[in-house]
mmCIF file of C-alpha atoms (C1' of nucleotides) in Angstrom:
data_model
loop_
_atom_site.group_PDB
_atom_site.id
_atom_site.type_symbol
_atom_site.label_atom_id
_atom_site.label_comp_id
_atom_site.label_asym_id
_atom_site.label_seq_id
_atom_site.Cartn_x
_atom_site.Cartn_y
_atom_site.Cartn_z
ATOM 1 C CA MET K 73 -46.857 -19.094 -0.738
ATOM 2 C CA PRO K 74 -45.527 -22.754 -1.217
ATOM 3 C CA ARG K 75 -45.511 -24.657 1.988
ATOM 4 C CA ALA K 76 -42.249 -26.344 0.974
ATOM 5 C CA ARG K 77 -40.634 -23.082 1.497
ATOM 6 C CA PHE K 78 -41.176 -23.376 5.169
ATOM 7 C CA SER K 79 -40.680 -27.013 5.520
ATOM 8 C CA LYS K 80 -37.037 -28.442 6.309
ATOM 9 C CA SER K 81 -36.152 -30.385 3.303
ATOM 10 C CA SER K 82 -32.454 -30.384 4.413
ATOM 11 C CA GLU K 83 -30.800 -30.333 7.624
ATOM 12 C CA LEU K 84 -27.986 -28.329 6.062
ATOM 13 C CA THR K 85 -27.808 -24.696 5.284
ATOM 14 C CA ARG K 86 -26.450 -23.536 2.061
ATOM 15 C CA SER K 87 -23.382 -22.037 3.856
ATOM 16 C CA GLU K 88 -22.731 -25.425 5.484
ATOM 17 C CA LYS K 89 -22.946 -27.274 2.061
ATOM 18 C CA LEU K 90 -20.337 -24.934 0.732
ATOM 19 C CA ARG K 91 -18.158 -25.346 3.643
ATOM 20 C CA ILE K 92 -18.259 -29.189 3.494
ATOM 21 C CA SER K 93 -17.534 -28.951 -0.285
ATOM 22 C CA HIS K 94 -14.359 -27.048 0.797
ATOM 23 C CA LEU K 95 -13.574 -29.531 3.604
ATOM 24 C CA ARG K 96 -13.830 -32.286 1.010
ATOM 25 C CA SER K 97 -11.405 -30.576 -1.335
ATOM 26 C CA ARG K 98 -8.925 -30.020 1.481
ATOM 27 C CA LEU K 99 -9.195 -33.570 2.608
ATOM 28 C CA LEU K 100 -8.642 -35.094 -0.777
ATOM 29 C CA ASN K 101 -5.493 -32.900 -1.297
ATOM 30 C CA TRP K 102 -4.146 -33.716 2.218
ATOM 31 C CA PHE K 103 -4.815 -37.406 1.591
ATOM 32 C CA VAL K 104 -2.443 -37.425 -1.479
ATOM 33 C CA GLU K 105 0.494 -36.548 0.818
ATOM 34 C CA ASN K 106 -0.444 -38.000 3.990
ATOM 35 C CA GLY K 107 -2.835 -40.850 3.643
ATOM 36 C CA ARG K 108 -1.952 -44.221 5.169
ATOM 37 C CA ASP K 109 -0.978 -47.313 3.415
ATOM 38 C CA LEU K 110 -3.232 -50.095 4.775
ATOM 39 C CA PRO K 111 -3.388 -53.556 3.279
ATOM 40 C CA TRP K 112 -7.294 -53.672 2.892
ATOM 41 C CA ARG K 113 -6.983 -50.695 0.475
ATOM 42 C CA SER K 114 -4.818 -52.370 -2.005
ATOM 43 C CA PRO K 115 -6.405 -52.805 -5.381
ATOM 44 C CA GLY K 116 -6.197 -56.573 -5.036
ATOM 45 C CA ALA K 117 -8.403 -56.732 -1.830
ATOM 46 C CA SER K 118 -11.727 -58.476 -2.456
ATOM 47 C CA ASP K 119 -15.144 -57.238 -1.349
ATOM 48 C CA TYR K 120 -14.871 -60.184 1.285
ATOM 49 C CA GLU K 121 -11.736 -58.768 2.685
ATOM 50 C CA LYS K 122 -13.034 -55.167 2.607
ATOM 51 C CA ILE K 123 -16.278 -55.921 4.437
ATOM 52 C CA CYS K 124 -14.725 -58.516 6.808
ATOM 53 C CA VAL K 125 -11.971 -56.292 7.935
ATOM 54 C CA GLU K 126 -14.564 -53.633 9.101
ATOM 55 C CA VAL K 127 -15.499 -56.077 11.797
ATOM 56 C CA LEU K 128 -11.842 -56.420 12.658
ATOM 57 C CA LEU K 129 -11.432 -52.594 12.872
ATOM 58 C CA GLN K 130 -14.378 -52.020 15.365
ATOM 59 C CA ARG K 131 -12.874 -50.461 18.386
ATOM 60 C CA THR K 132 -9.497 -51.354 17.244
ATOM 61 C CA ARG K 133 -6.610 -49.285 15.903
ATOM 62 C CA ALA K 134 -6.095 -49.685 12.006
ATOM 63 C CA GLU K 135 -2.473 -50.350 12.691
ATOM 64 C CA THR K 136 -3.214 -53.303 15.067
ATOM 65 C CA VAL K 137 -5.422 -54.883 12.455
ATOM 66 C CA ALA K 138 -2.799 -54.210 9.693
ATOM 67 C CA GLY K 139 -0.448 -56.274 11.759
ATOM 68 C CA MET K 140 -2.537 -59.419 11.662
ATOM 69 C CA TYR K 141 -4.259 -58.805 8.279
ATOM 70 C CA ARG K 142 -2.072 -61.027 6.235
ATOM 71 C CA ASN K 143 -2.105 -63.861 8.750
ATOM 72 C CA PHE K 144 -5.908 -63.667 9.141
ATOM 73 C CA PHE K 145 -6.775 -63.751 5.416
ATOM 74 C CA ALA K 146 -4.293 -66.492 4.671
ATOM 75 C CA GLN K 147 -6.032 -68.596 7.194
ATOM 76 C CA PHE K 148 -9.485 -67.543 6.214
ATOM 77 C CA PRO K 149 -9.425 -66.647 2.401
ATOM 78 C CA SER K 150 -13.133 -66.571 1.844
ATOM 79 C CA TRP K 151 -16.445 -66.454 3.555
ATOM 80 C CA ASN K 152 -16.760 -70.087 3.157
ATOM 81 C CA ALA K 153 -13.464 -70.835 4.847
ATOM 82 C CA ILE K 154 -14.906 -69.056 7.813
ATOM 83 C CA ALA K 155 -18.315 -70.686 7.657
ATOM 84 C CA LEU K 156 -16.540 -74.054 7.495
ATOM 85 C CA ALA K 157 -13.923 -73.631 10.212
ATOM 86 C CA PRO K 158 -14.242 -74.608 13.813
ATOM 87 C CA VAL K 159 -15.360 -71.686 15.979
ATOM 88 C CA GLY K 160 -12.272 -72.207 18.168
ATOM 89 C CA GLU K 161 -9.919 -71.582 15.237
ATOM 90 C CA LEU K 162 -11.558 -68.336 14.338
ATOM 91 C CA GLU K 163 -11.579 -67.223 18.123
ATOM 92 C CA GLY K 164 -7.822 -68.149 18.444
ATOM 93 C CA VAL K 165 -6.709 -65.811 15.662
ATOM 94 C CA LEU K 166 -9.031 -62.962 16.962
ATOM 95 C CA LYS K 167 -7.741 -63.157 20.761
ATOM 96 C CA PRO K 168 -4.546 -60.994 20.117
ATOM 97 C CA ILE K 169 -6.559 -58.073 19.080
ATOM 98 C CA GLY K 170 -9.350 -58.332 21.672
ATOM 99 C CA LEU K 171 -13.270 -58.496 21.571
ATOM 100 C CA TRP K 172 -12.512 -61.919 20.226
ATOM 101 C CA LYS K 173 -15.736 -63.727 21.358
ATOM 102 C CA ARG K 174 -17.964 -60.916 19.948
ATOM 103 C CA ARG K 175 -15.994 -60.652 16.866
ATOM 104 C CA ALA K 176 -16.050 -64.429 16.177
ATOM 105 C CA ARG K 177 -19.847 -64.341 16.525
ATOM 106 C CA SER K 178 -20.197 -61.351 14.168
ATOM 107 C CA ILE K 179 -17.882 -62.681 11.341
ATOM 108 C CA ARG K 180 -19.386 -66.061 11.622
ATOM 109 C CA ALA K 181 -22.920 -64.421 11.145
ATOM 110 C CA LEU K 182 -21.651 -62.566 8.138
ATOM 111 C CA ALA K 183 -19.976 -65.594 6.782
ATOM 112 C CA SER K 184 -23.179 -67.724 7.065
ATOM 113 C CA TYR K 185 -25.143 -64.959 5.372
ATOM 114 C CA ALA K 186 -22.624 -64.537 2.561
ATOM 115 C CA ALA K 187 -22.423 -68.355 2.006
ATOM 116 C CA GLU K 188 -26.101 -68.475 1.338
ATOM 117 C CA HIS K 189 -26.281 -65.431 -0.769
ATOM 118 C CA ASP K 190 -23.117 -65.980 -3.051
ATOM 119 C CA GLY K 191 -21.218 -63.342 -1.295
ATOM 120 C CA GLN K 192 -23.816 -60.529 -2.100
ATOM 121 C CA PHE K 193 -25.266 -58.408 0.681
ATOM 122 C CA PRO K 194 -28.374 -56.306 0.241
ATOM 123 C CA SER K 195 -28.008 -53.045 -1.620
ATOM 124 C CA GLU K 196 -31.227 -51.615 0.341
ATOM 125 C CA PRO K 197 -30.440 -50.029 3.940
ATOM 126 C CA SER K 198 -33.674 -51.569 5.154
ATOM 127 C CA GLU K 199 -32.617 -55.008 4.177
ATOM 128 C CA LEU K 200 -29.134 -54.534 5.398
ATOM 129 C CA ALA K 201 -30.454 -53.554 8.883
ATOM 130 C CA GLN K 202 -31.887 -57.083 9.187
ATOM 131 C CA VAL K 203 -28.545 -58.714 8.616
ATOM 132 C CA PRO K 204 -26.863 -59.903 11.900
ATOM 133 C CA ALA K 205 -23.622 -57.955 12.727
ATOM 134 C CA VAL K 206 -24.469 -55.219 10.524
ATOM 135 C CA GLY K 207 -25.009 -51.882 12.133
ATOM 136 C CA GLN K 208 -25.061 -48.532 10.650
ATOM 137 C CA TYR K 209 -21.407 -48.399 9.971
ATOM 138 C CA VAL K 210 -21.037 -51.820 8.395
ATOM 139 C CA ALA K 211 -24.023 -51.308 6.291
ATOM 140 C CA ASN K 212 -22.454 -48.159 4.859
ATOM 141 C CA ALA K 213 -19.301 -50.040 4.292
ATOM 142 C CA ILE K 214 -21.077 -52.634 2.377
ATOM 143 C CA LEU K 215 -22.978 -49.914 0.260
ATOM 144 C CA LEU K 216 -19.891 -48.138 -0.385
ATOM 145 C CA PHE K 217 -17.338 -51.053 -1.155
ATOM 146 C CA GLN K 218 -19.774 -53.688 -2.693
ATOM 147 C CA HIS K 219 -22.427 -51.637 -4.300
ATOM 148 C CA GLY K 220 -20.358 -48.556 -5.324
ATOM 149 C CA GLN K 221 -22.778 -46.122 -3.569
ATOM 150 C CA PRO K 222 -21.452 -42.791 -2.209
ATOM 151 C CA ARG K 223 -21.990 -43.634 1.436
ATOM 152 C CA PRO K 224 -20.134 -42.162 4.483
ATOM 153 C CA LEU K 225 -18.289 -44.461 6.998
ATOM 154 C CA VAL K 226 -19.606 -42.333 9.911
ATOM 155 C CA ASP K 227 -17.922 -43.267 13.015
ATOM 156 C CA ILE K 228 -16.642 -41.197 16.008
ATOM 157 C CA ASN K 229 -13.736 -39.951 13.811
ATOM 158 C CA MET K 230 -15.532 -38.818 10.878
ATOM 159 C CA ALA K 231 -17.885 -37.147 13.349
ATOM 160 C CA ARG K 232 -15.157 -35.365 15.086
ATOM 161 C CA VAL K 233 -13.826 -33.815 11.939
ATOM 162 C CA ILE K 234 -17.123 -32.600 10.757
ATOM 163 C CA GLU K 235 -18.038 -31.387 14.168
ATOM 164 C CA ARG K 236 -15.077 -29.487 14.787
ATOM 165 C CA TYR K 237 -15.064 -27.974 11.294
ATOM 166 C CA LEU K 238 -18.708 -26.961 11.323
ATOM 167 C CA ARG K 239 -20.374 -27.354 14.836
ATOM 168 C CA PRO K 240 -21.101 -30.044 17.493
ATOM 169 C CA ARG K 241 -24.036 -32.344 16.845
ATOM 170 C CA LYS K 242 -27.229 -32.052 18.925
ATOM 171 C CA LEU K 243 -27.769 -35.684 19.783
ATOM 172 C CA ALA K 244 -25.520 -37.903 21.951
ATOM 173 C CA ASP K 245 -25.893 -40.859 19.391
ATOM 174 C CA ILE K 246 -24.217 -40.322 16.234
ATOM 175 C CA ARG K 247 -26.521 -42.525 14.210
ATOM 176 C CA HIS K 248 -29.627 -40.619 15.296
ATOM 177 C CA ASP K 249 -28.319 -37.172 14.562
ATOM 178 C CA PRO K 250 -29.947 -36.081 11.298
ATOM 179 C CA TRP K 251 -27.749 -33.046 10.834
ATOM 180 C CA LEU K 252 -24.561 -34.968 11.325
ATOM 181 C CA GLN K 253 -25.766 -37.820 8.982
ATOM 182 C CA GLU K 254 -26.613 -35.402 6.255
ATOM 183 C CA ALA K 255 -23.355 -33.537 6.580
ATOM 184 C CA ALA K 256 -21.477 -36.822 6.406
ATOM 185 C CA HIS K 257 -23.377 -37.843 3.189
ATOM 186 C CA TRP K 258 -22.868 -34.449 1.717
ATOM 187 C CA LEU K 259 -19.140 -34.790 2.357
ATOM 188 C CA VAL K 260 -18.814 -38.028 0.313
ATOM 189 C CA ARG K 261 -21.234 -37.103 -2.280
ATOM 190 C CA CYS K 262 -18.758 -36.732 -5.284
ATOM 191 C CA ASP K 263 -16.921 -38.716 -7.962
ATOM 192 C CA GLU K 264 -14.492 -40.520 -5.402
ATOM 193 C CA PRO K 265 -16.514 -41.367 -2.339
ATOM 194 C CA VAL K 266 -13.904 -44.080 -1.220
ATOM 195 C CA GLN K 267 -11.168 -41.594 -1.290
ATOM 196 C CA VAL K 268 -13.026 -39.086 0.696
ATOM 197 C CA ASN K 269 -13.716 -41.567 3.418
ATOM 198 C CA TRP K 270 -10.279 -42.798 3.662
ATOM 199 C CA ALA K 271 -9.092 -39.307 3.598
ATOM 200 C CA THR K 272 -11.273 -38.289 6.486
ATOM 201 C CA LEU K 273 -10.457 -41.298 8.528
ATOM 202 C CA ASP K 274 -6.733 -40.871 8.068
ATOM 203 C CA PHE K 275 -6.958 -37.126 8.831
ATOM 204 C CA ALA K 276 -8.889 -37.860 11.971
ATOM 205 C CA ALA K 277 -6.437 -40.484 13.052
ATOM 206 C CA LEU K 278 -3.234 -38.435 12.277
ATOM 207 C CA SER K 279 -4.011 -34.722 12.440
ATOM 208 C CA CYS K 280 -7.522 -33.971 13.972
ATOM 209 C CA ARG K 281 -6.855 -36.340 16.840
ATOM 210 C CA THR K 282 -9.107 -36.314 19.954
ATOM 211 C CA ARG K 283 -6.241 -35.437 22.100
ATOM 212 C CA ASN K 284 -3.522 -32.933 21.005
ATOM 213 C CA PRO K 285 -4.863 -32.219 17.490
ATOM 214 C CA LEU K 286 -2.223 -30.686 15.196
ATOM 215 C CA CYS K 287 -4.133 -27.387 14.519
ATOM 216 C CA GLN K 288 -1.089 -25.269 14.099
ATOM 217 C CA ASP K 289 -0.120 -27.016 10.841
ATOM 218 C CA CYS K 290 -3.582 -27.944 9.807
ATOM 219 C CA CYS K 291 -4.674 -27.170 6.157
ATOM 220 C CA LEU K 292 -8.170 -26.144 7.583
ATOM 221 C CA LYS K 293 -7.067 -23.932 10.338
ATOM 222 C CA LYS K 294 -8.472 -20.800 8.551
ATOM 223 C CA LYS K 295 -11.919 -21.937 8.233
ATOM 224 C CA CYS K 296 -12.285 -24.604 11.023
ATOM 225 C CA ASN K 297 -14.503 -23.505 13.766
ATOM 226 C CA PHE K 298 -12.594 -25.355 16.373
ATOM 227 C CA ALA K 299 -9.229 -24.138 15.445
ATOM 228 C CA CYS K 300 -10.545 -20.536 15.055
ATOM 229 C CA ASN K 301 -11.861 -20.519 18.656
ATOM 230 C CA LEU K 302 -8.483 -21.627 19.877
ATOM 231 C CA HIS K 303 -6.828 -18.289 19.063
ATOM 232 C CA LEU K 304 -9.351 -16.473 21.121
ATOM 233 C CA GLU K 305 -7.873 -17.463 24.393
ATOM 234 C "C1'" DA F 91 -29.127 -43.887 27.511
ATOM 235 C "C1'" DA F 92 -25.680 -46.765 29.424
ATOM 236 C "C1'" DA F 93 -23.040 -50.969 29.962
ATOM 237 C "C1'" DT F 94 -20.349 -54.471 27.827
ATOM 238 C "C1'" DC F 95 -16.977 -56.785 25.024
ATOM 239 C "C1'" DG F 96 -10.914 -56.983 25.289
ATOM 240 C "C1'" DG F 97 -5.970 -56.779 24.200
ATOM 241 C "C1'" DG F 98 -2.640 -53.576 23.045
ATOM 242 C "C1'" DG F 99 -0.550 -49.068 22.495
ATOM 243 C "C1'" DC F 100 0.293 -44.489 24.290
ATOM 244 C "C1'" DT F 101 0.556 -40.953 27.856
ATOM 245 C "C1'" DA A 173 -2.605 -46.442 36.325
ATOM 246 C "C1'" DG A 174 -5.799 -44.530 32.983
ATOM 247 C "C1'" DC A 175 -7.523 -43.624 28.476
ATOM 248 C "C1'" DC A 176 -8.461 -44.844 23.716
ATOM 249 C "C1'" DC A 177 -9.130 -47.502 19.664
ATOM 250 C "C1'" DA A 178 -12.787 -47.743 11.336
ATOM 251 C "C1'" DG A 179 -19.042 -50.566 16.590
ATOM 252 C "C1'" DA A 180 -22.748 -53.700 17.392
ATOM 253 C "C1'" DT A 181 -25.764 -55.740 20.803
ATOM 254 C "C1'" DT A 182 -27.831 -56.169 25.089
ATOM 255 C "C1'" DT A 183 -29.820 -54.327 29.211
#
DNA sequence: AAATCGGGGCT
DNA sequence: AGCCCAGATTT
């Protein structure tokens, strides 16, 4: 008997994989009608803008960032512009959206790295982990947007959608839960991973909200574990 | 694992 | 008034 048959090659059951594929299909369909129109998603947005905006989005509403997006990138049109600008100038633009001291450090660290590497970040996760201000989420964003890899933007929102639809994760920390990580990867493993990521984040923000989720009108309520449990009360 | 950064919006 | 928001870093 092959030993591989008993070893856990995948965290996901076949049933879970099928359900995730269904989830992906519904999210993409939902996205066509309900997706948000955000400035960093426009075709003209550069890799610089897409990566830099991820720092602006940390613990900050997308709408808040959208409001200062044009102003920010007009003042800092490139990694070099940030690297050459006085720190106080960068901090000043960041103050209205909060976390300005941390964000200024992070963005300047990224700009310094980019300035020395012609705007190119590593395409290997192990190397990305060594870049300052790059955690798991930003690493995935870089792999997704700059290198075209099908990586999931696993934040609390994507986690909530997957966990409600399938089941809660085991570990407290999203980044260290193997099952959740693999589920998220499986979700975006398709021909249009960017669309799936945006669809999931928008769906989480507009429909599958933390408080008062719109389960009544949800296109997933028939198969969603969370929604199904609601009707039992 | 828990605290911290932080201003603004929503309840 | 209190809670939450496209996380990463430090303790």
